[in-house]
Short mmCIF file of C-alpha atoms and ligand atoms in Angstrom, two decimals:
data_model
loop_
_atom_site.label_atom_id
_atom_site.label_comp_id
_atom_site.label_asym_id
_atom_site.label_seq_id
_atom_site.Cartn_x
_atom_site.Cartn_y
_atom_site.Cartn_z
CA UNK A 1 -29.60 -17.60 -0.35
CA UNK A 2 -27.31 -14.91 -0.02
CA UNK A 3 -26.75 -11.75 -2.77
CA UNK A 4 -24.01 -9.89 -2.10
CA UNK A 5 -25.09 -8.05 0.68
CA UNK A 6 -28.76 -9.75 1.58
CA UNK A 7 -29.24 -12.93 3.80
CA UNK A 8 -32.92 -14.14 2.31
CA UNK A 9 -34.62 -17.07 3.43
CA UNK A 10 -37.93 -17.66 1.59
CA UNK A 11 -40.63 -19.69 3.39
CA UNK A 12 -41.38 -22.50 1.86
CA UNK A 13 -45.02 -22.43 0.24
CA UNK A 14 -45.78 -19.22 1.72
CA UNK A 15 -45.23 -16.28 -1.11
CA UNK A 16 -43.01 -14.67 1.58
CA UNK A 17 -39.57 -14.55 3.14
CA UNK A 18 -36.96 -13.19 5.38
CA UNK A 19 -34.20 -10.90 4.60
CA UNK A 20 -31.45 -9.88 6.86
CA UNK A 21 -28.42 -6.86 5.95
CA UNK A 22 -24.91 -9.19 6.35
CA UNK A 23 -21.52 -7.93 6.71
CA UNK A 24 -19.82 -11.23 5.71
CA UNK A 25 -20.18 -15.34 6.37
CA UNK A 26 -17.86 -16.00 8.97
CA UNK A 27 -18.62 -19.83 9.40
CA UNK A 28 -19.70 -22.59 6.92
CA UNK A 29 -19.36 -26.37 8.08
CA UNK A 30 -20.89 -29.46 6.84
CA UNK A 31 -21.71 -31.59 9.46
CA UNK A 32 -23.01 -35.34 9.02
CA UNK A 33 -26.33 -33.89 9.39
CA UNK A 34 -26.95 -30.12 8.03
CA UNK A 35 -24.61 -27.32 6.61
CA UNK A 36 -23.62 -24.73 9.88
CA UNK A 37 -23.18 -21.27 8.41
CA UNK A 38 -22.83 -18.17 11.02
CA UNK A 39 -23.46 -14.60 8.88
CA UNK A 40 -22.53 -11.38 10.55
CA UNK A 41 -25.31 -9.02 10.21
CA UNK A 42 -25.49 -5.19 10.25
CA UNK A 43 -28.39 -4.86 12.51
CA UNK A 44 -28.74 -8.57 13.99
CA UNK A 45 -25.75 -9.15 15.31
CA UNK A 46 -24.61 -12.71 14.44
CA UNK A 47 -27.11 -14.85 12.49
CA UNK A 48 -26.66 -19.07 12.56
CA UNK A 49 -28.69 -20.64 10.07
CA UNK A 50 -28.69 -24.73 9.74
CA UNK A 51 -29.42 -26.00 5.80
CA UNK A 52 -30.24 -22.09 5.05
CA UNK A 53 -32.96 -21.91 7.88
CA UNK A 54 -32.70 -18.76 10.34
CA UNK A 55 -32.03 -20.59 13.64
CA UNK A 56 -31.07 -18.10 15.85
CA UNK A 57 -30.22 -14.00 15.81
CA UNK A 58 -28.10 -12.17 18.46
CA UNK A 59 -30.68 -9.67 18.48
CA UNK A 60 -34.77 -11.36 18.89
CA UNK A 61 -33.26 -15.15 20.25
CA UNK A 62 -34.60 -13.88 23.80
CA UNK A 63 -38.11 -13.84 23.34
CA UNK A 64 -37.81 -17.77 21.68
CA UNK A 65 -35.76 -18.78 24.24
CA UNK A 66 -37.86 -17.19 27.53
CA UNK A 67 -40.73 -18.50 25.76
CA UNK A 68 -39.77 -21.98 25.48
CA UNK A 69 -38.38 -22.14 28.94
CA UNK A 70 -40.27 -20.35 31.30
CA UNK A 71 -43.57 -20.96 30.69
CA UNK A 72 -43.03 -24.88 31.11
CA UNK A 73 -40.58 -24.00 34.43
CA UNK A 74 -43.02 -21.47 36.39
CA UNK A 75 -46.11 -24.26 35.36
CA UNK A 76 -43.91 -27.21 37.32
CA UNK A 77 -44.83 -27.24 41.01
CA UNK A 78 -40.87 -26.91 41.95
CA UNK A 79 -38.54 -28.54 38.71
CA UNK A 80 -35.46 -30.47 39.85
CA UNK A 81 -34.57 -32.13 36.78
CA UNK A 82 -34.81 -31.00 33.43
CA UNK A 83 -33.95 -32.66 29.71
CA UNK A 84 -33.28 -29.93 27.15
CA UNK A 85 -34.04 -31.98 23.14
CA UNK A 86 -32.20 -29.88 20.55
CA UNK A 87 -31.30 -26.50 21.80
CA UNK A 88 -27.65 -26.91 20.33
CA UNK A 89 -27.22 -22.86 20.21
CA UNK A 90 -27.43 -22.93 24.25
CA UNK A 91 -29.97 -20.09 24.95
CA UNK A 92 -32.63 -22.70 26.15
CA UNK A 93 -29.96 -23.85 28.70
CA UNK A 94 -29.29 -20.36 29.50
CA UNK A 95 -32.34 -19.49 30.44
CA UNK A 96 -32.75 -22.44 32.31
CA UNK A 97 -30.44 -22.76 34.94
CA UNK A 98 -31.91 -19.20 36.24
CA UNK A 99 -34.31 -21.30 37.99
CA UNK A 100 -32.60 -21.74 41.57
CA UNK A 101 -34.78 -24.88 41.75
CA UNK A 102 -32.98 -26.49 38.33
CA UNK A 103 -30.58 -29.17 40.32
CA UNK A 104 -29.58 -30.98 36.66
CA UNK A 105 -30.24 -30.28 32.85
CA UNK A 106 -29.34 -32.80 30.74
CA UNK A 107 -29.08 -31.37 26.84
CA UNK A 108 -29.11 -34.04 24.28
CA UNK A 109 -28.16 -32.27 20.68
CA UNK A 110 -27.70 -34.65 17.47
CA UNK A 111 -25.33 -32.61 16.08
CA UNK A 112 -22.12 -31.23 17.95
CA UNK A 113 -21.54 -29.16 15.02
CA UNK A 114 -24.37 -26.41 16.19
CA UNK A 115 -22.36 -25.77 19.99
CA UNK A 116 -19.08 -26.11 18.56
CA UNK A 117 -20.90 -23.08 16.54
CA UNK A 118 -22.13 -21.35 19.29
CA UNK A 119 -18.83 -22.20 21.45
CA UNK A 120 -16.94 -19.84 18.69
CA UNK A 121 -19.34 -17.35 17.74
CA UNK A 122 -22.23 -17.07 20.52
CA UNK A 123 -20.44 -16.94 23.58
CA UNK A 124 -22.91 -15.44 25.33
CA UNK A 125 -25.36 -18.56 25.03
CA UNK A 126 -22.63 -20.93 25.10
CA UNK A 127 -21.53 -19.72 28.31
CA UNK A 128 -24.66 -21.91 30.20
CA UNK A 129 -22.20 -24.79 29.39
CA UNK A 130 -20.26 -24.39 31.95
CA UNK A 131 -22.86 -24.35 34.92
CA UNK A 132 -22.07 -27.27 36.80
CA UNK A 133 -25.58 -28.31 36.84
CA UNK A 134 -25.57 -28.84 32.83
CA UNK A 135 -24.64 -32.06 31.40
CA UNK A 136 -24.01 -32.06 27.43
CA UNK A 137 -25.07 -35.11 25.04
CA UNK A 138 -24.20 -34.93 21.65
CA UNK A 139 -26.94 -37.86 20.07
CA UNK A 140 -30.08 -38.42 19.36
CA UNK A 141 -32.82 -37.27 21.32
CA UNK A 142 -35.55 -39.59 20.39
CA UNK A 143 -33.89 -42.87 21.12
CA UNK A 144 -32.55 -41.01 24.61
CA UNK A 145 -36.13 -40.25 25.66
CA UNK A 146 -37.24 -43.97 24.32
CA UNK A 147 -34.41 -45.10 26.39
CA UNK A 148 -34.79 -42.24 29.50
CA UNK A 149 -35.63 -44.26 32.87
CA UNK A 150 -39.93 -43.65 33.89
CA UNK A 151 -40.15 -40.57 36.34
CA UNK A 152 -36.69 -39.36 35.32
CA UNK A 153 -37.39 -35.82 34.73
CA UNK A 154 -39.53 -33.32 35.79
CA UNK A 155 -39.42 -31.07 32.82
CA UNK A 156 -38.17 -31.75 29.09
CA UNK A 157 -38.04 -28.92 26.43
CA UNK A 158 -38.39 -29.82 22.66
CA UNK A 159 -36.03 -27.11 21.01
CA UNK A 160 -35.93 -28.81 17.43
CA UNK A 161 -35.70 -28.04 14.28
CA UNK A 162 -38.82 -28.01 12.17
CA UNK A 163 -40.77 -31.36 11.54
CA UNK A 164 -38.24 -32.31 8.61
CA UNK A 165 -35.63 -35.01 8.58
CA UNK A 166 -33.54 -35.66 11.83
CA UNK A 167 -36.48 -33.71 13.92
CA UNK A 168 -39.38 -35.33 12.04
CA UNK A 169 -39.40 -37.88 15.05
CA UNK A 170 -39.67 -35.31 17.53
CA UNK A 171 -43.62 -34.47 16.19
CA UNK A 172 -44.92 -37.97 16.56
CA UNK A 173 -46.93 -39.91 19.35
CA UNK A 174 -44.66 -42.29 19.94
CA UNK A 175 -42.30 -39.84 21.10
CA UNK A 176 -44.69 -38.33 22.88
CA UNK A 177 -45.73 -41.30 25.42
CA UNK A 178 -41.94 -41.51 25.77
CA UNK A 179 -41.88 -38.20 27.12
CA UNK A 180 -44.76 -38.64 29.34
CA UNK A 181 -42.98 -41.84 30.45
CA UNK A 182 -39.64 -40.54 31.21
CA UNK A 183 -41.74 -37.79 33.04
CA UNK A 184 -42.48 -38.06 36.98
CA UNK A 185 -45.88 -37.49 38.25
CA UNK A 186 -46.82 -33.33 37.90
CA UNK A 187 -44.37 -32.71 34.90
CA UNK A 188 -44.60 -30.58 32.26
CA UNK A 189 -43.88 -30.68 28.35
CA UNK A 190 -43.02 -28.03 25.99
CA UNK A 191 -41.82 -28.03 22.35
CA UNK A 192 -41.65 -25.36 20.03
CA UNK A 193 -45.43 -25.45 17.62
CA UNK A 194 -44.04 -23.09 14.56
CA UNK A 195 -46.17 -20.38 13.59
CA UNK A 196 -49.55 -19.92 14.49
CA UNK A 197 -50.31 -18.40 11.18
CA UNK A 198 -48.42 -20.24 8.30
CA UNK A 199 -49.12 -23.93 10.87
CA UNK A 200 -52.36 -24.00 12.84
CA UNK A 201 -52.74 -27.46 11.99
CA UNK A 202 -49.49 -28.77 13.16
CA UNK A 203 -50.15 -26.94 16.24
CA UNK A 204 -53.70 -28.88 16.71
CA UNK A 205 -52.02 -31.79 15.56
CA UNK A 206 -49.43 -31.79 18.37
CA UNK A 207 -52.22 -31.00 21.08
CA UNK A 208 -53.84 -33.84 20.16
CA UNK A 209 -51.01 -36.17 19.85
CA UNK A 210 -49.78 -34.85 23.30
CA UNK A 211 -53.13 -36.04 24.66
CA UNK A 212 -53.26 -39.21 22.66
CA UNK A 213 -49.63 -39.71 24.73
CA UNK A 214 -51.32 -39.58 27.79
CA UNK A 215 -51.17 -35.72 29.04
CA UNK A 216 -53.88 -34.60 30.66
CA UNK A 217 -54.22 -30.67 29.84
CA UNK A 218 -52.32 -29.47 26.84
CA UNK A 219 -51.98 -25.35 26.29
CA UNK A 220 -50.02 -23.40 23.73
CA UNK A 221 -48.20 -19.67 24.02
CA UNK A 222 -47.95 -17.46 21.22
CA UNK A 223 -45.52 -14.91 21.01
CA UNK A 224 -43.66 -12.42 17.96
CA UNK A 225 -40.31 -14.00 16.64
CA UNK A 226 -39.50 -11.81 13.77
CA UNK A 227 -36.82 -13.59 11.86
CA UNK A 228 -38.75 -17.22 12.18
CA UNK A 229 -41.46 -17.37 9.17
CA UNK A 230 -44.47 -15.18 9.51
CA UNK A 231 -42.71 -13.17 12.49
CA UNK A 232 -44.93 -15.23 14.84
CA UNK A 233 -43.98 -18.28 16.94
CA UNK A 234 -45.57 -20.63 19.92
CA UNK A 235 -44.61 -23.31 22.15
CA UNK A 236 -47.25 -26.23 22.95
CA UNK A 237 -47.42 -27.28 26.55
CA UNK A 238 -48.77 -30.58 27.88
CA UNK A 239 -48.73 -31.51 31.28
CA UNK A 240 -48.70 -34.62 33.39
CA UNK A 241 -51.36 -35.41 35.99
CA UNK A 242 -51.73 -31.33 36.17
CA UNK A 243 -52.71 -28.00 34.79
CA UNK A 244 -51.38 -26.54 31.85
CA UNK A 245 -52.61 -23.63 32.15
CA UNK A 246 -51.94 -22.66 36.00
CA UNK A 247 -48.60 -21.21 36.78
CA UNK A 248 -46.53 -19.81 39.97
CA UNK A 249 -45.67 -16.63 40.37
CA UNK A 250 -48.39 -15.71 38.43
CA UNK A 251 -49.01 -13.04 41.50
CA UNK A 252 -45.87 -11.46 40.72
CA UNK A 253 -45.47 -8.66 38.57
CA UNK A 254 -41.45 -9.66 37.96
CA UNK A 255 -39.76 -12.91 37.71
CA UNK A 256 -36.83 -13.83 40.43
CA UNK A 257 -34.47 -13.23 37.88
CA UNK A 258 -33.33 -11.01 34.88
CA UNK A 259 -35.76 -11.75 31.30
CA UNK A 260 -35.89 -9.29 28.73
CA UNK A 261 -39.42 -10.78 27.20
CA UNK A 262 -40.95 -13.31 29.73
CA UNK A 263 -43.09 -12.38 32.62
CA UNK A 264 -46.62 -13.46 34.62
CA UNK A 265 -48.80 -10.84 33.03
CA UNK A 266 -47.70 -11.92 29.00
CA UNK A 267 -47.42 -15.49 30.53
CA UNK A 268 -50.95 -15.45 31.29
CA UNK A 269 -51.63 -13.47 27.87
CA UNK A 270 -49.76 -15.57 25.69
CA UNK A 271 -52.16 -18.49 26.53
CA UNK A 272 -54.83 -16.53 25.58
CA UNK A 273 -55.26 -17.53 21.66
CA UNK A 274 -56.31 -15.57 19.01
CA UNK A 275 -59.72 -16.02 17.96
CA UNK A 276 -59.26 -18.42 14.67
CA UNK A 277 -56.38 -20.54 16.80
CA UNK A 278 -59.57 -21.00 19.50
CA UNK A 279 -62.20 -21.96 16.72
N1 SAM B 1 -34.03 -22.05 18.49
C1 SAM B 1 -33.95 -22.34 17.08
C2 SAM B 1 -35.24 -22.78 16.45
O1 SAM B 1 -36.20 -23.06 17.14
O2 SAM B 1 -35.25 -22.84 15.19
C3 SAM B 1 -32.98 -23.40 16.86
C4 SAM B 1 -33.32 -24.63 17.59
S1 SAM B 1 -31.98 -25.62 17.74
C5 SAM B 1 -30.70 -24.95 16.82
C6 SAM B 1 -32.54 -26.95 16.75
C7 SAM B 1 -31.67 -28.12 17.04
O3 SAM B 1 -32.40 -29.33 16.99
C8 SAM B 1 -30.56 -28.23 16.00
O4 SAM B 1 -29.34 -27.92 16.62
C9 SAM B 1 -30.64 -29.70 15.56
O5 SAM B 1 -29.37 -30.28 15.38
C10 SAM B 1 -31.40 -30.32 16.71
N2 SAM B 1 -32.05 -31.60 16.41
C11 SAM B 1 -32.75 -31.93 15.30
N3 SAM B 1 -33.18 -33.20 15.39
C12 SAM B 1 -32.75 -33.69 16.60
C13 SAM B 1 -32.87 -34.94 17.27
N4 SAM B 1 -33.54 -35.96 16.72
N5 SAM B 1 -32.29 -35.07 18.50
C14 SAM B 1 -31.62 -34.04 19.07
N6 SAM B 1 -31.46 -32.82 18.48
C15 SAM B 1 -32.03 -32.66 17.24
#
């Protein structure tokens, strides 16, 4: 919803909502699957919302994007091959082919619509496309992973949309045991959980259903993410014949590479939850 100088995007069932300060809309597109805009803010830099949803903000997509990368890379004994779902803005890709280990990432977007986006006005996430280790599919991720061959990754990252239409598939067991299938022995799993506060219960829901799927030790990270609703986010991590909870370099103050939000210490913090998220 946009007044003539306000962005607002009002969370659903919540009594609250998001406003951001634009300049001007500088993209609108209708894609088969969900309107594209791109807003220029005055403090956020550029804003890309998909069917009026904040998606992702020059200025706070770092902490969402470390968050839903690293914690899943540093918990793999030594990741090879990784399967990005979603992700169509590129920062998830960005972040990880700073892994030295990362040999391939396959990202399989529905929509081409959201990286032609990001190709125009997010250059600096777009430009992981063109590490020669990334491999771009522009379909859908659930019947890749139901089609993926067993052991063929060693990490996969659920960067989705919320649990409504096109994504809805991306919540359920069934996709699920397809990721633990197309997983090789000692992977690791994580997909963006929402909001601790406005979705506890999809977050249970998912740990369970990631169990159900076969995973033997699910964990989730909280962490702030001001313009998604409630200003509070998490990732749910299930791993494969492993720990979920037991990560390298946890002896290390710094990561091996440049983060702006991730390292061991609020690793190890972030999978500390909150007192009513434990109960
Ligand atoms: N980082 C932001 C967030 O978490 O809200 C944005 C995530 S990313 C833009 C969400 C992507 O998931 C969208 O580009 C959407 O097209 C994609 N998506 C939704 N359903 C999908 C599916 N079934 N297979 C592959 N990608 C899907």
């Amino acid at each position: 919803m946009l007044d003539d100088t306000w962005y607002t995007e009002q969370w659903a069932g919540e009594g609250s909502a998001i406003s951001l300060e634009v300049k001007e809309k500088i993209h609108d597109f209708q894609s088969p699957y969900q309107r594209v805009e791109v807003f220029d803010t005055t403090r956020f830099g550029k804003l890309m919302t998909l069917d009026g949803l904040v998606m992702v903000t020059e200025r706070d997509e770092f902490v969402y994007h470390e968050m839903l990368a690293h914690p899943a890379l540093f918990t793999h004994a030594a990741p090879r091959r990784v399967l990005i779902i979603g992700g169509g803005d590129c920062g998830t890709l960005r972040e990880v082919i700073k892994h030295d280990s990362v040999e391939q990432v396959d990202m399989v977007e529905l929509d081409q619509a959201v990286t032609d986006a990001a190709a125009e006005h997010f250059p600096s996430l777009h430009a992981a496309t063109f590490d020669p280790r990334a491999r771009l599919y522009f379909q859908d991720g659930i019947a890749w992973v139901a089609d993926a061959e067993p052991g063929s990754y060693d990490v996969i990252l659920i960067d989705s949309t919320d649990p409504v239409g096109p994504a809805q598939g991306l919540f359920s067991v069934d996709f699920y045991r397809n990721c633990h299938r197309a997983l090789a022995s000692g992977g690791v799993l994580a997909a963006q959980s929402e909001s601790p506060l406005f979705h506890a219960d999809l977050i249970r829901a998912m740990q369970r259903d990631l169990k159900a799927a076969g995973f033997n030790d699910v964990a989730t990270v909280d962490f702030p993410q001001c313009t998604y609703p409630s200003g509070w986010w998490s990732v749910t991590l299930g791993a494969r014949d492993g720990s979920a909870t037991a990560f390298r370099g946890e002896d290390t103050a710094q990561p091996p590479f440049a983060t702006r939000y991730y390292h061991a210490a609020r690793h190890r913090g972030a999978l500390t939850p909150a007192r009513f998220l434990a109960e």
